[in-house]
C-alpha positions as protocol buffer text, in pm:
chain_id: "A"
residue {
  index: 1
  type: MET
  ca { x: 47 y: -3628 z: -2052 }
}
residue {
  index: 2
  type: ALA
  ca { x: -321 y: -3653 z: -1937 }
}
residue {
  index: 3
  type: ASN
  ca { x: -223 y: -3879 z: -1654 }
}
residue {
  index: 4
  type: LEU
  ca { x: 52 y: -3633 z: -1541 }
}
residue {
  index: 5
  type: LEU
  ca { x: -173 y: -3342 z: -1546 }
}
residue {
  index: 6
  type: GLU
  ca { x: -445 y: -3511 z: -1351 }
}
residue {
  index: 7
  type: SER
  ca { x: -193 y: -3625 z: -1083 }
}
residue {
  index: 8
  type: ILE
  ca { x: -109 y: -3264 z: -999 }
}
residue {
  index: 9
  type: GLU
  ca { x: -291 y: -3111 z: -699 }
}
residue {
  index: 10
  type: TRP
  ca { x: -415 y: -2779 z: -867 }
}
residue {
  index: 11
  type: ASN
  ca { x: -505 y: -2498 z: -643 }
}
residue {
  index: 12
  type: LYS
  ca { x: -776 y: -2307 z: -817 }
}
residue {
  index: 13
  type: GLY
  ca { x: -629 y: -2421 z: -1142 }
}
residue {
  index: 14
  type: LEU
  ca { x: -287 y: -2306 z: -1070 }
}
residue {
  index: 15
  type: ILE
  ca { x: 41 y: -2459 z: -933 }
}
residue {
  index: 16
  type: PRO
  ca { x: 374 y: -2277 z: -831 }
}
residue {
  index: 17
  type: LEU
  ca { x: 655 y: -2318 z: -1066 }
}
residue {
  index: 18
  type: ILE
  ca { x: 1005 y: -2304 z: -935 }
}
residue {
  index: 19
  type: VAL
  ca { x: 1279 y: -2248 z: -1211 }
}
residue {
  index: 20
  type: GLN
  ca { x: 1627 y: -2371 z: -1144 }
}
residue {
  index: 21
  type: ASP
  ca { x: 1951 y: -2323 z: -1368 }
}
residue {
  index: 22
  type: GLU
  ca { x: 2049 y: -2679 z: -1485 }
}
residue {
  index: 23
  type: LYS
  ca { x: 2415 y: -2614 z: -1443 }
}
residue {
  index: 24
  type: SER
  ca { x: 2459 y: -2383 z: -1141 }
}
residue {
  index: 25
  type: ASN
  ca { x: 2144 y: -2517 z: -959 }
}
residue {
  index: 26
  type: GLU
  ca { x: 2070 y: -2142 z: -883 }
}
residue {
  index: 27
  type: VAL
  ca { x: 1703 y: -2067 z: -836 }
}
residue {
  index: 28
  type: LEU
  ca { x: 1608 y: -1815 z: -1108 }
}
residue {
  index: 29
  type: MET
  ca { x: 1243 y: -1725 z: -1028 }
}
residue {
  index: 30
  type: LEU
  ca { x: 898 y: -1841 z: -903 }
}
residue {
  index: 31
  type: GLY
  ca { x: 594 y: -1817 z: -1118 }
}
residue {
  index: 32
  type: PHE
  ca { x: 266 y: -1997 z: -1162 }
}
residue {
  index: 33
  type: THR
  ca { x: 129 y: -2225 z: -1444 }
}
residue {
  index: 34
  type: ASN
  ca { x: -205 y: -2380 z: -1526 }
}
residue {
  index: 35
  type: LYS
  ca { x: -287 y: -2686 z: -1731 }
}
residue {
  index: 36
  type: GLU
  ca { x: -279 y: -2511 z: -2069 }
}
residue {
  index: 37
  type: ALA
  ca { x: 45 y: -2321 z: -1995 }
}
residue {
  index: 38
  type: LEU
  ca { x: 204 y: -2656 z: -1867 }
}
residue {
  index: 39
  type: CYS
  ca { x: 100 y: -2837 z: -2185 }
}
residue {
  index: 40
  type: LEU
  ca { x: 249 y: -2561 z: -2390 }
}
residue {
  index: 41
  type: SER
  ca { x: 574 y: -2585 z: -2196 }
}
residue {
  index: 42
  type: ILE
  ca { x: 598 y: -2960 z: -2253 }
}
residue {
  index: 43
  type: GLN
  ca { x: 503 y: -2940 z: -2624 }
}
residue {
  index: 44
  type: THR
  ca { x: 737 y: -2653 z: -2721 }
}
residue {
  index: 45
  type: GLY
  ca { x: 1025 y: -2723 z: -2474 }
}
residue {
  index: 46
  type: PHE
  ca { x: 1019 y: -2365 z: -2333 }
}
residue {
  index: 47
  type: VAL
  ca { x: 869 y: -2249 z: -2016 }
}
residue {
  index: 48
  type: HIS
  ca { x: 521 y: -2089 z: -2021 }
}
residue {
  index: 49
  type: TYR
  ca { x: 358 y: -1918 z: -1725 }
}
residue {
  index: 50
  type: TYR
  ca { x: 8 y: -1809 z: -1628 }
}
residue {
  index: 51
  type: SER
  ca { x: 12 y: -1450 z: -1510 }
}
residue {
  index: 52
  type: ARG
  ca { x: -246 y: -1392 z: -1223 }
}
residue {
  index: 53
  type: SER
  ca { x: -220 y: -1015 z: -1277 }
}
residue {
  index: 54
  type: LYS
  ca { x: -264 y: -1015 z: -1661 }
}
residue {
  index: 55
  type: GLN
  ca { x: -483 y: -1322 z: -1657 }
}
residue {
  index: 56
  type: ARG
  ca { x: -332 y: -1474 z: -1966 }
}
residue {
  index: 57
  type: ILE
  ca { x: -60 y: -1728 z: -2063 }
}
residue {
  index: 58
  type: TRP
  ca { x: 289 y: -1592 z: -2137 }
}
residue {
  index: 59
  type: LYS
  ca { x: 603 y: -1742 z: -2274 }
}
residue {
  index: 60
  type: LYS
  ca { x: 919 y: -1639 z: -2084 }
}
residue {
  index: 61
  type: GLY
  ca { x: 1123 y: -1427 z: -2315 }
}
residue {
  index: 62
  type: GLU
  ca { x: 842 y: -1353 z: -2553 }
}
residue {
  index: 63
  type: GLN
  ca { x: 955 y: -989 z: -2575 }
}
residue {
  index: 64
  type: SER
  ca { x: 1308 y: -995 z: -2433 }
}
residue {
  index: 65
  type: GLY
  ca { x: 1427 y: -1308 z: -2602 }
}
residue {
  index: 66
  type: HIS
  ca { x: 1543 y: -1440 z: -2259 }
}
residue {
  index: 67
  type: THR
  ca { x: 1386 y: -1782 z: -2294 }
}
residue {
  index: 68
  type: GLN
  ca { x: 1398 y: -2076 z: -2063 }
}
residue {
  index: 69
  type: GLU
  ca { x: 1474 y: -2407 z: -2247 }
}
residue {
  index: 70
  type: ILE
  ca { x: 1333 y: -2692 z: -2034 }
}
residue {
  index: 71
  type: LYS
  ca { x: 1582 y: -2972 z: -1952 }
}
residue {
  index: 72
  type: GLU
  ca { x: 1384 y: -3151 z: -1676 }
}
residue {
  index: 73
  type: ILE
  ca { x: 1043 y: -3122 z: -1494 }
}
residue {
  index: 74
  type: LEU
  ca { x: 1002 y: -3252 z: -1145 }
}
residue {
  index: 75
  type: LEU
  ca { x: 691 y: -3278 z: -923 }
}
residue {
  index: 76
  type: ASP
  ca { x: 731 y: -3257 z: -549 }
}
residue {
  index: 77
  type: CYS
  ca { x: 602 y: -3517 z: -300 }
}
residue {
  index: 78
  type: ASP
  ca { x: 278 y: -3336 z: -209 }
}
residue {
  index: 79
  type: LYS
  ca { x: 216 y: -3300 z: -595 }
}
residue {
  index: 80
  type: ASP
  ca { x: 136 y: -2926 z: -544 }
}
residue {
  index: 81
  type: THR
  ca { x: 457 y: -2776 z: -669 }
}
residue {
  index: 82
  type: LEU
  ca { x: 663 y: -2805 z: -991 }
}
residue {
  index: 83
  type: LEU
  ca { x: 1044 y: -2756 z: -1030 }
}
residue {
  index: 84
  type: ILE
  ca { x: 1164 y: -2708 z: -1374 }
}
residue {
  index: 85
  type: ARG
  ca { x: 1548 y: -2720 z: -1450 }
}
residue {
  index: 86
  type: VAL
  ca { x: 1624 y: -2495 z: -1758 }
}
residue {
  index: 87
  type: LYS
  ca { x: 1895 y: -2361 z: -1976 }
}
residue {
  index: 88
  type: GLN
  ca { x: 1851 y: -1985 z: -1923 }
}
residue {
  index: 89
  type: ASN
  ca { x: 1915 y: -1784 z: -2240 }
}
residue {
  index: 90
  type: GLY
  ca { x: 1990 y: -1426 z: -2124 }
}
residue {
  index: 91
  type: VAL
  ca { x: 1878 y: -1326 z: -1779 }
}
residue {
  index: 92
  type: ALA
  ca { x: 1587 y: -1453 z: -1578 }
}
residue {
  index: 93
  type: CYS
  ca { x: 1481 y: -1124 z: -1400 }
}
residue {
  index: 94
  type: HIS
  ca { x: 1311 y: -814 z: -1565 }
}
residue {
  index: 95
  type: SER
  ca { x: 1543 y: -604 z: -1366 }
}
residue {
  index: 96
  type: GLY
  ca { x: 1841 y: -729 z: -1563 }
}
residue {
  index: 97
  type: ASN
  ca { x: 1978 y: -951 z: -1278 }
}
residue {
  index: 98
  type: PRO
  ca { x: 2065 y: -1312 z: -1368 }
}
residue {
  index: 99
  type: THR
  ca { x: 1804 y: -1433 z: -1094 }
}
residue {
  index: 100
  type: CYS
  ca { x: 1501 y: -1269 z: -941 }
}
residue {
  index: 101
  type: PHE
  ca { x: 1657 y: -1355 z: -597 }
}
residue {
  index: 102
  type: PHE
  ca { x: 1925 y: -1099 z: -568 }
}
residue {
  index: 103
  type: GLN
  ca { x: 1813 y: -883 z: -258 }
}
residue {
  index: 104
  type: SER
  ca { x: 1979 y: -1022 z: 47 }
}
residue {
  index: 105
  type: PHE
  ca { x: 1832 y: -1011 z: 393 }
}
residue {
  index: 106
  type: GLY
  ca { x: 2165 y: -1110 z: 546 }
}
residue {
  index: 107
  type: LYS
  ca { x: 2281 y: -1426 z: 710 }
}
residue {
  index: 108
  type: GLY
  ca { x: 2246 y: -1530 z: 1085 }
}
residue {
  index: 109
  type: GLU
  ca { x: 2334 y: -1232 z: 1295 }
}
residue {
  index: 110
  type: ASP
  ca { x: 2311 y: -998 z: 1006 }
}
residue {
  index: 111
  type: VAL
  ca { x: 1937 y: -1059 z: 977 }
}
residue {
  index: 112
  type: GLY
  ca { x: 1755 y: -753 z: 1113 }
}
residue {
  index: 113
  type: LYS
  ca { x: 2023 y: -500 z: 1026 }
}
residue {
  index: 114
  type: GLU
  ca { x: 1946 y: -245 z: 765 }
}
residue {
  index: 115
  type: ILE
  ca { x: 1966 y: -404 z: 411 }
}
residue {
  index: 116
  type: LYS
  ca { x: 2215 y: -257 z: 188 }
}
residue {
  index: 117
  type: GLU
  ca { x: 2041 y: -84 z: -107 }
}
residue {
  index: 118
  type: ASN
  ca { x: 2080 y: -277 z: -423 }
}
residue {
  index: 119
  type: THR
  ca { x: 2189 y: -86 z: -741 }
}
residue {
  index: 120
  type: GLN
  ca { x: 1974 y: -235 z: -1013 }
}
residue {
  index: 121
  type: ASP
  ca { x: 2055 y: -230 z: -1388 }
}
residue {
  index: 122
  type: VAL
  ca { x: 1690 y: -221 z: -1512 }
}
residue {
  index: 123
  type: GLY
  ca { x: 1817 y: -245 z: -1869 }
}
residue {
  index: 124
  type: SER
  ca { x: 1519 y: -64 z: -2044 }
}
residue {
  index: 125
  type: ILE
  ca { x: 1254 y: 196 z: -1989 }
}
residue {
  index: 126
  type: TYR
  ca { x: 1001 y: -83 z: -1960 }
}
residue {
  index: 127
  type: GLY
  ca { x: 1216 y: -250 z: -1685 }
}
residue {
  index: 128
  type: ALA
  ca { x: 1226 y: 89 z: -1494 }
}
residue {
  index: 129
  type: VAL
  ca { x: 846 y: 132 z: -1533 }
}
residue {
  index: 130
  type: ASP
  ca { x: 770 y: -218 z: -1415 }
}
residue {
  index: 131
  type: LEU
  ca { x: 1007 y: -191 z: -1118 }
}
residue {
  index: 132
  type: LEU
  ca { x: 852 y: 138 z: -1014 }
}
residue {
  index: 133
  type: TYR
  ca { x: 508 y: 3 z: -1046 }
}
residue {
  index: 134
  type: HIS
  ca { x: 582 y: -284 z: -812 }
}
residue {
  index: 135
  type: THR
  ca { x: 727 y: -29 z: -571 }
}
residue {
  index: 136
  type: LEU
  ca { x: 424 y: 177 z: -585 }
}
residue {
  index: 137
  type: GLN
  ca { x: 211 y: -129 z: -504 }
}
residue {
  index: 138
  type: GLU
  ca { x: 426 y: -189 z: -186 }
}
residue {
  index: 139
  type: ARG
  ca { x: 358 y: 171 z: -71 }
}
residue {
  index: 140
  type: LYS
  ca { x: -3 y: 100 z: -31 }
}
residue {
  index: 141
  type: ASN
  ca { x: 60 y: -35 z: 297 }
}
residue {
  index: 142
  type: ALA
  ca { x: 304 y: 234 z: 409 }
}
residue {
  index: 143
  type: ASP
  ca { x: 247 y: 521 z: 649 }
}
residue {
  index: 144
  type: SER
  ca { x: 62 y: 799 z: 471 }
}
residue {
  index: 145
  type: THR
  ca { x: 216 y: 1066 z: 705 }
}
residue {
  index: 146
  type: SER
  ca { x: 566 y: 971 z: 585 }
}
residue {
  index: 147
  type: SER
  ca { x: 518 y: 844 z: 227 }
}
residue {
  index: 148
  type: TYR
  ca { x: 385 y: 1081 z: -47 }
}
residue {
  index: 149
  type: THR
  ca { x: 281 y: 779 z: -258 }
}
residue {
  index: 150
  type: ALA
  ca { x: 83 y: 621 z: 35 }
}
residue {
  index: 151
  type: SER
  ca { x: -81 y: 967 z: 84 }
}
residue {
  index: 152
  type: LEU
  ca { x: -202 y: 977 z: -268 }
}
residue {
  index: 153
  type: PHE
  ca { x: -347 y: 618 z: -236 }
}
residue {
  index: 154
  type: LYS
  ca { x: -522 y: 724 z: 94 }
}
residue {
  index: 155
  type: LYS
  ca { x: -681 y: 1030 z: -55 }
}
residue {
  index: 156
  type: GLY
  ca { x: -819 y: 828 z: -366 }
}
residue {
  index: 157
  type: GLU
  ca { x: -878 y: 862 z: -729 }
}
residue {
  index: 158
  type: ASN
  ca { x: -989 y: 1229 z: -728 }
}
residue {
  index: 159
  type: THR
  ca { x: -663 y: 1352 z: -581 }
}
residue {
  index: 160
  type: ILE
  ca { x: -466 y: 1122 z: -803 }
}
residue {
  index: 161
  type: GLY
  ca { x: -652 y: 1229 z: -1108 }
}
residue {
  index: 162
  type: LYS
  ca { x: -604 y: 1598 z: -1022 }
}
residue {
  index: 163
  type: LYS
  ca { x: -234 y: 1539 z: -980 }
}
residue {
  index: 164
  type: ILE
  ca { x: -216 y: 1373 z: -1321 }
}
residue {
  index: 165
  type: VAL
  ca { x: -389 y: 1668 z: -1485 }
}
residue {
  index: 166
  type: GLU
  ca { x: -160 y: 1912 z: -1303 }
}
residue {
  index: 167
  type: GLU
  ca { x: 156 y: 1726 z: -1402 }
}
residue {
  index: 168
  type: ALA
  ca { x: 34 y: 1708 z: -1766 }
}
residue {
  index: 169
  type: ALA
  ca { x: -17 y: 2084 z: -1771 }
}
residue {
  index: 170
  type: GLU
  ca { x: 336 y: 2144 z: -1637 }
}
residue {
  index: 171
  type: PHE
  ca { x: 481 y: 1908 z: -1895 }
}
residue {
  index: 172
  type: ALA
  ca { x: 303 y: 2099 z: -2165 }
}
residue {
  index: 173
  type: PHE
  ca { x: 424 y: 2439 z: -2029 }
}
residue {
  index: 174
  type: ALA
  ca { x: 779 y: 2292 z: -2020 }
}
residue {
  index: 175
  type: LEU
  ca { x: 760 y: 2188 z: -2383 }
}
residue {
  index: 176
  type: LYS
  ca { x: 661 y: 2545 z: -2464 }
}
residue {
  index: 177
  type: ASP
  ca { x: 943 y: 2690 z: -2273 }
}
residue {
  index: 178
  type: ASP
  ca { x: 1172 y: 2453 z: -2466 }
}
residue {
  index: 179
  type: LYS
  ca { x: 1411 y: 2378 z: -2171 }
}
residue {
  index: 180
  type: GLU
  ca { x: 1532 y: 2028 z: -2205 }
}
residue {
  index: 181
  type: GLU
  ca { x: 1602 y: 1955 z: -1839 }
}
residue {
  index: 182
  type: ASP
  ca { x: 1260 y: 2092 z: -1737 }
}
residue {
  index: 183
  type: ILE
  ca { x: 1096 y: 1874 z: -2009 }
}
residue {
  index: 184
  type: ILE
  ca { x: 1258 y: 1559 z: -1878 }
}
residue {
  index: 185
  type: TYR
  ca { x: 1181 y: 1655 z: -1509 }
}
residue {
  index: 186
  type: GLU
  ca { x: 810 y: 1719 z: -1581 }
}
residue {
  index: 187
  type: ALA
  ca { x: 779 y: 1409 z: -1806 }
}
residue {
  index: 188
  type: THR
  ca { x: 916 y: 1195 z: -1515 }
}
residue {
  index: 189
  type: ASP
  ca { x: 667 y: 1360 z: -1278 }
}
residue {
  index: 190
  type: LEU
  ca { x: 380 y: 1291 z: -1519 }
}
residue {
  index: 191
  type: LEU
  ca { x: 490 y: 927 z: -1567 }
}
residue {
  index: 192
  type: TYR
  ca { x: 519 y: 866 z: -1194 }
}
residue {
  index: 193
  type: HIS
  ca { x: 179 y: 1011 z: -1126 }
}
residue {
  index: 194
  type: ALA
  ca { x: 21 y: 801 z: -1417 }
}
residue {
  index: 195
  type: LEU
  ca { x: 183 y: 490 z: -1268 }
}
residue {
  index: 196
  type: VAL
  ca { x: 13 y: 587 z: -936 }
}
residue {
  index: 197
  type: GLY
  ca { x: -303 y: 590 z: -1114 }
}
residue {
  index: 198
  type: LEU
  ca { x: -256 y: 250 z: -1261 }
}
residue {
  index: 199
  type: ALA
  ca { x: -135 y: 107 z: -931 }
}
residue {
  index: 200
  type: TYR
  ca { x: -438 y: 249 z: -749 }
}
residue {
  index: 201
  type: LYS
  ca { x: -660 y: 52 z: -1001 }
}
residue {
  index: 202
  type: ASN
  ca { x: -422 y: -256 z: -1008 }
}
residue {
  index: 203
  type: ILE
  ca { x: -360 y: -232 z: -1372 }
}
residue {
  index: 204
  type: SER
  ca { x: -16 y: -356 z: -1472 }
}
residue {
  index: 205
  type: PRO
  ca { x: 183 y: -126 z: -1711 }
}
residue {
  index: 206
  type: ASP
  ca { x: 233 y: -427 z: -1906 }
}
residue {
  index: 207
  type: ARG
  ca { x: -140 y: -392 z: -2018 }
}
residue {
  index: 208
  type: VAL
  ca { x: -30 y: -54 z: -2160 }
}
residue {
  index: 209
  type: ARG
  ca { x: 278 y: -201 z: -2326 }
}
residue {
  index: 210
  type: GLN
  ca { x: 49 y: -471 z: -2491 }
}
residue {
  index: 211
  type: GLU
  ca { x: -190 y: -203 z: -2606 }
}
residue {
  index: 212
  type: LEU
  ca { x: 102 y: -4 z: -2761 }
}
residue {
  index: 213
  type: LEU
  ca { x: 232 y: -312 z: -2947 }
}
residue {
  index: 214
  type: ARG
  ca { x: -123 y: -364 z: -3078 }
}
residue {
  index: 215
  type: ARG
  ca { x: -124 y: -23 z: -3225 }
}
residue {
  index: 216
  type: PHE
  ca { x: 196 y: -59 z: -3418 }
}
residue {
  index: 217
  type: ASN
  ca { x: 142 y: -34 z: -3807 }
}
residue {
  index: 218
  type: VAL
  ca { x: -215 y: 75 z: -3740 }
}
residue {
  index: 219
  type: SER
  ca { x: -327 y: 432 z: -3842 }
}
residue {
  index: 220
  type: GLY
  ca { x: -402 y: 652 z: -3537 }
}
residue {
  index: 221
  type: ILE
  ca { x: -719 y: 769 z: -3708 }
}
residue {
  index: 222
  type: ALA
  ca { x: -829 y: 405 z: -3792 }
}
residue {
  index: 223
  type: GLU
  ca { x: -750 y: 283 z: -3425 }
}
residue {
  index: 224
  type: LYS
  ca { x: -961 y: 555 z: -3276 }
}
residue {
  index: 225
  type: ASN
  ca { x: -1259 y: 487 z: -3507 }
}
residue {
  index: 226
  type: SER
  ca { x: -1236 y: 112 z: -3422 }
}
residue {
  index: 227
  type: ARG
  ca { x: -1300 y: 187 z: -3052 }
}
residue {
  index: 228
  type: PRO
  ca { x: -1640 y: 92 z: -2944 }
}
residue {
  index: 229
  type: LYS
  ca { x: -1883 y: 381 z: -2895 }
}
residue {
  index: 230
  type: ASP
  ca { x: -2043 y: 461 z: -2567 }
}
Protein backbone atom coordinates (compact mmCIF):
# COMPACT_ATOMS: atom_id res chain seq x y z
CA MET A 1 0.00 0.00 0.00
CA ALA A 2 2.87 2.36 0.77
CA ASN A 3 4.13 2.19 -2.82
CA LEU A 4 0.64 2.95 -4.13
CA LEU A 5 0.25 5.97 -1.87
CA GLU A 6 3.67 7.33 -2.81
CA SER A 7 2.94 6.97 -6.53
CA ILE A 8 0.01 9.41 -6.27
CA GLU A 9 0.58 13.07 -7.18
CA TRP A 10 -0.95 14.66 -4.09
CA ASN A 11 -1.98 18.30 -4.38
CA LYS A 12 -1.47 19.86 -0.94
CA GLY A 13 -2.14 16.42 0.51
CA LEU A 14 -5.39 15.86 -1.39
CA ILE A 15 -6.55 14.14 -4.57
CA PRO A 16 -9.94 14.29 -6.36
CA LEU A 17 -12.07 11.18 -6.04
CA ILE A 18 -14.60 10.34 -8.76
CA VAL A 19 -17.17 7.75 -7.67
CA GLN A 20 -18.92 5.59 -10.27
CA ASP A 21 -21.67 3.01 -9.94
CA GLU A 22 -20.21 -0.41 -10.76
CA LYS A 23 -23.26 -1.60 -12.71
CA SER A 24 -24.74 1.46 -14.43
CA ASN A 25 -21.38 3.27 -14.86
CA GLU A 26 -23.18 6.43 -13.75
CA VAL A 27 -20.98 9.03 -12.07
CA LEU A 28 -22.37 9.41 -8.56
CA MET A 29 -20.29 12.18 -7.01
CA LEU A 30 -16.94 13.92 -6.75
CA GLY A 31 -15.06 14.36 -3.50
CA PHE A 32 -11.54 14.58 -2.15
CA THR A 33 -9.41 12.18 -0.14
CA ASN A 34 -6.07 12.32 1.65
CA LYS A 35 -3.66 9.52 2.50
CA GLU A 36 -5.33 8.65 5.79
CA ALA A 37 -8.83 8.61 4.30
CA LEU A 38 -7.64 6.51 1.34
CA CYS A 39 -6.01 4.02 3.70
CA LEU A 40 -9.28 3.75 5.62
CA SER A 41 -11.16 3.20 2.35
CA ILE A 42 -8.81 0.37 1.35
CA GLN A 43 -8.77 -1.22 4.81
CA THR A 44 -12.54 -1.10 5.42
CA GLY A 45 -13.80 -1.55 1.85
CA PHE A 46 -16.01 1.54 2.12
CA VAL A 47 -15.31 4.99 0.69
CA HIS A 48 -13.95 7.63 3.07
CA TYR A 49 -13.44 11.26 2.11
CA TYR A 50 -11.62 14.26 3.45
CA SER A 51 -13.94 17.25 3.86
CA ARG A 52 -12.21 20.54 3.05
CA SER A 53 -14.95 22.60 4.72
CA LYS A 54 -15.16 20.50 7.90
CA GLN A 55 -11.43 19.63 7.83
CA ARG A 56 -11.99 16.06 8.88
CA ILE A 57 -12.24 12.55 7.48
CA TRP A 58 -15.74 11.22 7.00
CA LYS A 59 -17.20 7.93 5.85
CA LYS A 60 -19.89 8.16 3.20
CA GLY A 61 -23.16 7.16 4.85
CA GLU A 62 -21.91 7.53 8.42
CA GLN A 63 -25.21 9.20 9.33
CA SER A 64 -27.60 8.27 6.50
CA GLY A 65 -26.50 4.66 6.04
CA HIS A 66 -26.05 5.32 2.30
CA THR A 67 -22.61 3.75 2.15
CA GLN A 68 -20.39 3.14 -0.89
CA GLU A 69 -18.93 -0.36 -1.02
CA ILE A 70 -15.68 -0.36 -3.00
CA LYS A 71 -15.42 -2.73 -5.96
CA GLU A 72 -12.41 -1.26 -7.78
CA ILE A 73 -9.96 1.64 -7.41
CA LEU A 74 -8.31 3.14 -10.49
CA LEU A 75 -5.59 5.80 -10.77
CA ASP A 76 -5.51 8.00 -13.89
CA CYS A 77 -2.48 8.36 -16.22
CA ASP A 78 -1.32 11.60 -14.58
CA LYS A 79 -1.63 9.98 -11.16
CA ASP A 80 -3.56 12.96 -9.81
CA THR A 81 -7.15 11.64 -9.84
CA LEU A 82 -8.76 8.48 -8.50
CA LEU A 83 -11.81 6.66 -9.86
CA ILE A 84 -13.59 4.36 -7.45
CA ARG A 85 -16.24 1.97 -8.72
CA VAL A 86 -18.74 1.16 -5.98
CA LYS A 87 -21.90 -0.59 -4.99
CA GLN A 88 -24.04 2.34 -3.84
CA ASN A 89 -26.26 1.49 -0.89
CA GLY A 90 -29.12 3.97 -0.95
CA VAL A 91 -28.59 7.26 -2.78
CA ALA A 92 -25.36 9.17 -3.34
CA CYS A 93 -26.59 12.77 -3.04
CA HIS A 94 -27.61 14.54 0.18
CA SER A 95 -30.56 16.00 -1.77
CA GLY A 96 -32.10 12.54 -2.05
CA ASN A 97 -31.19 12.10 -5.72
CA PRO A 98 -29.43 8.89 -6.85
CA THR A 99 -26.47 10.94 -8.13
CA CYS A 100 -25.13 14.42 -7.38
CA PHE A 101 -25.18 15.17 -11.12
CA PHE A 102 -28.89 15.68 -11.75
CA GLN A 103 -29.09 19.36 -12.80
CA SER A 104 -28.99 19.50 -16.59
CA PHE A 105 -27.55 22.41 -18.55
CA GLY A 106 -29.07 21.00 -21.75
CA LYS A 107 -27.50 19.50 -24.84
CA GLY A 108 -26.14 21.15 -27.97
CA GLU A 109 -28.46 23.96 -29.04
CA ASP A 110 -30.26 23.76 -25.70
CA VAL A 111 -27.21 25.11 -23.86
CA GLY A 112 -27.76 28.74 -22.96
CA LYS A 113 -31.52 28.41 -22.63
CA GLU A 114 -33.11 28.80 -19.24
CA ILE A 115 -32.55 25.71 -17.14
CA LYS A 116 -35.71 24.06 -16.03
CA GLU A 117 -35.98 24.31 -12.26
CA ASN A 118 -35.42 20.94 -10.67
CA THR A 119 -37.81 19.87 -7.93
CA GLN A 120 -35.71 18.15 -5.30
CA ASP A 121 -36.72 15.71 -2.63
CA VAL A 122 -34.35 16.76 0.12
CA GLY A 123 -35.64 13.92 2.26
CA SER A 124 -34.95 15.44 5.68
CA ILE A 125 -34.71 18.72 7.56
CA TYR A 126 -30.91 18.46 7.47
CA GLY A 127 -31.00 17.93 3.70
CA ALA A 128 -33.12 21.09 3.32
CA VAL A 129 -30.82 23.08 5.61
CA ASP A 130 -27.68 21.90 3.82
CA LEU A 131 -29.18 22.69 0.42
CA LEU A 132 -30.21 26.18 1.57
CA TYR A 133 -26.75 26.80 3.05
CA HIS A 134 -25.05 26.07 -0.28
CA THR A 135 -27.58 28.28 -2.07
CA LEU A 136 -26.77 31.11 0.35
CA GLN A 137 -23.06 30.66 -0.36
CA GLU A 138 -23.78 31.08 -4.07
CA ARG A 139 -25.64 34.33 -3.35
CA LYS A 140 -22.43 35.94 -2.09
CA ASN A 141 -21.56 36.81 -5.68
CA ALA A 142 -25.07 37.93 -6.64
CA ASP A 143 -26.21 41.50 -7.30
CA SER A 144 -27.04 43.07 -3.94
CA THR A 145 -29.64 45.32 -5.58
CA SER A 146 -31.71 42.36 -6.72
CA SER A 147 -30.92 39.72 -4.07
CA TYR A 148 -31.96 40.17 -0.43
CA THR A 149 -29.41 37.59 0.68
CA ALA A 150 -26.60 39.31 -1.22
CA SER A 151 -27.60 42.64 0.34
CA LEU A 152 -27.26 41.12 3.82
CA PHE A 153 -23.80 39.80 2.98
CA LYS A 154 -22.80 43.22 1.64
CA LYS A 155 -23.98 45.02 4.80
CA GLY A 156 -22.03 42.65 7.01
CA GLU A 157 -22.24 40.98 10.39
CA ASN A 158 -23.86 43.88 12.27
CA THR A 159 -26.90 43.92 9.98
CA ILE A 160 -27.05 40.12 9.87
CA GLY A 161 -26.87 39.95 13.65
CA LYS A 162 -29.62 42.55 14.08
CA LYS A 163 -31.88 40.58 11.71
CA ILE A 164 -31.30 37.40 13.71
CA VAL A 165 -32.25 39.18 16.94
CA GLU A 166 -35.31 40.72 15.24
CA GLU A 167 -36.48 37.36 13.86
CA ALA A 168 -35.89 35.65 17.23
CA ALA A 169 -38.13 38.24 18.90
CA GLU A 170 -40.86 37.78 16.28
CA PHE A 171 -40.66 34.01 16.77
CA ALA A 172 -41.05 34.47 20.54
CA PHE A 173 -44.09 36.72 20.05
CA ALA A 174 -45.61 34.15 17.68
CA LEU A 175 -45.22 31.48 20.38
CA LYS A 176 -47.02 33.74 22.82
CA ASP A 177 -49.87 34.41 20.38
CA ASP A 178 -50.18 30.63 19.89
CA LYS A 179 -50.97 30.74 16.16
CA GLU A 180 -49.48 27.66 14.55
CA GLU A 181 -49.04 29.12 11.05
CA ASP A 182 -47.34 32.24 12.42
CA ILE A 183 -45.04 30.10 14.59
CA ILE A 184 -43.95 28.05 11.57
CA TYR A 185 -43.52 31.18 9.43
CA GLU A 186 -41.40 33.00 12.02
CA ALA A 187 -39.36 29.88 12.81
CA THR A 188 -38.54 29.59 9.10
CA ASP A 189 -37.46 33.24 8.97
CA LEU A 190 -35.28 32.75 12.04
CA LEU A 191 -33.64 29.61 10.62
CA TYR A 192 -32.98 31.35 7.30
CA HIS A 193 -31.27 34.33 8.93
CA ALA A 194 -29.26 32.06 11.25
CA LEU A 195 -28.00 30.21 8.17
CA VAL A 196 -27.09 33.53 6.56
CA GLY A 197 -24.96 34.21 9.63
CA LEU A 198 -23.28 30.80 9.33
CA ALA A 199 -22.69 31.29 5.61
CA TYR A 200 -21.20 34.74 6.23
CA LYS A 201 -18.62 33.11 8.52
CA ASN A 202 -18.26 30.04 6.24
CA ILE A 203 -19.36 27.68 9.00
CA SER A 204 -21.15 24.62 7.62
CA PRO A 205 -24.43 23.67 9.34
CA ASP A 206 -22.93 20.19 9.58
CA ARG A 207 -20.75 21.59 12.38
CA VAL A 208 -23.96 22.49 14.24
CA ARG A 209 -25.39 19.03 13.56
CA GLN A 210 -22.24 17.43 14.97
CA GLU A 211 -22.50 19.58 18.09
CA LEU A 212 -26.15 18.56 18.56
CA LEU A 213 -25.18 14.89 18.24
CA ARG A 214 -22.41 15.42 20.78
CA ARG A 215 -24.92 16.76 23.29
CA PHE A 216 -27.25 13.76 23.11
CA ASN A 217 -27.48 11.95 26.47
CA VAL A 218 -25.67 14.86 28.14
CA SER A 219 -27.38 16.99 30.78
CA GLY A 220 -27.88 20.57 29.60
CA ILE A 221 -26.53 21.85 32.91
CA ALA A 222 -23.47 19.58 32.73
CA GLU A 223 -22.82 20.54 29.11
CA LYS A 224 -22.94 24.25 29.87
CA ASN A 225 -20.68 23.88 32.89
CA SER A 226 -18.15 21.96 30.75
CA ARG A 227 -17.60 24.89 28.42
CA PRO A 228 -14.29 26.75 28.84
CA LYS A 229 -14.60 29.98 30.81
CA ASP A 230 -13.59 33.25 29.17
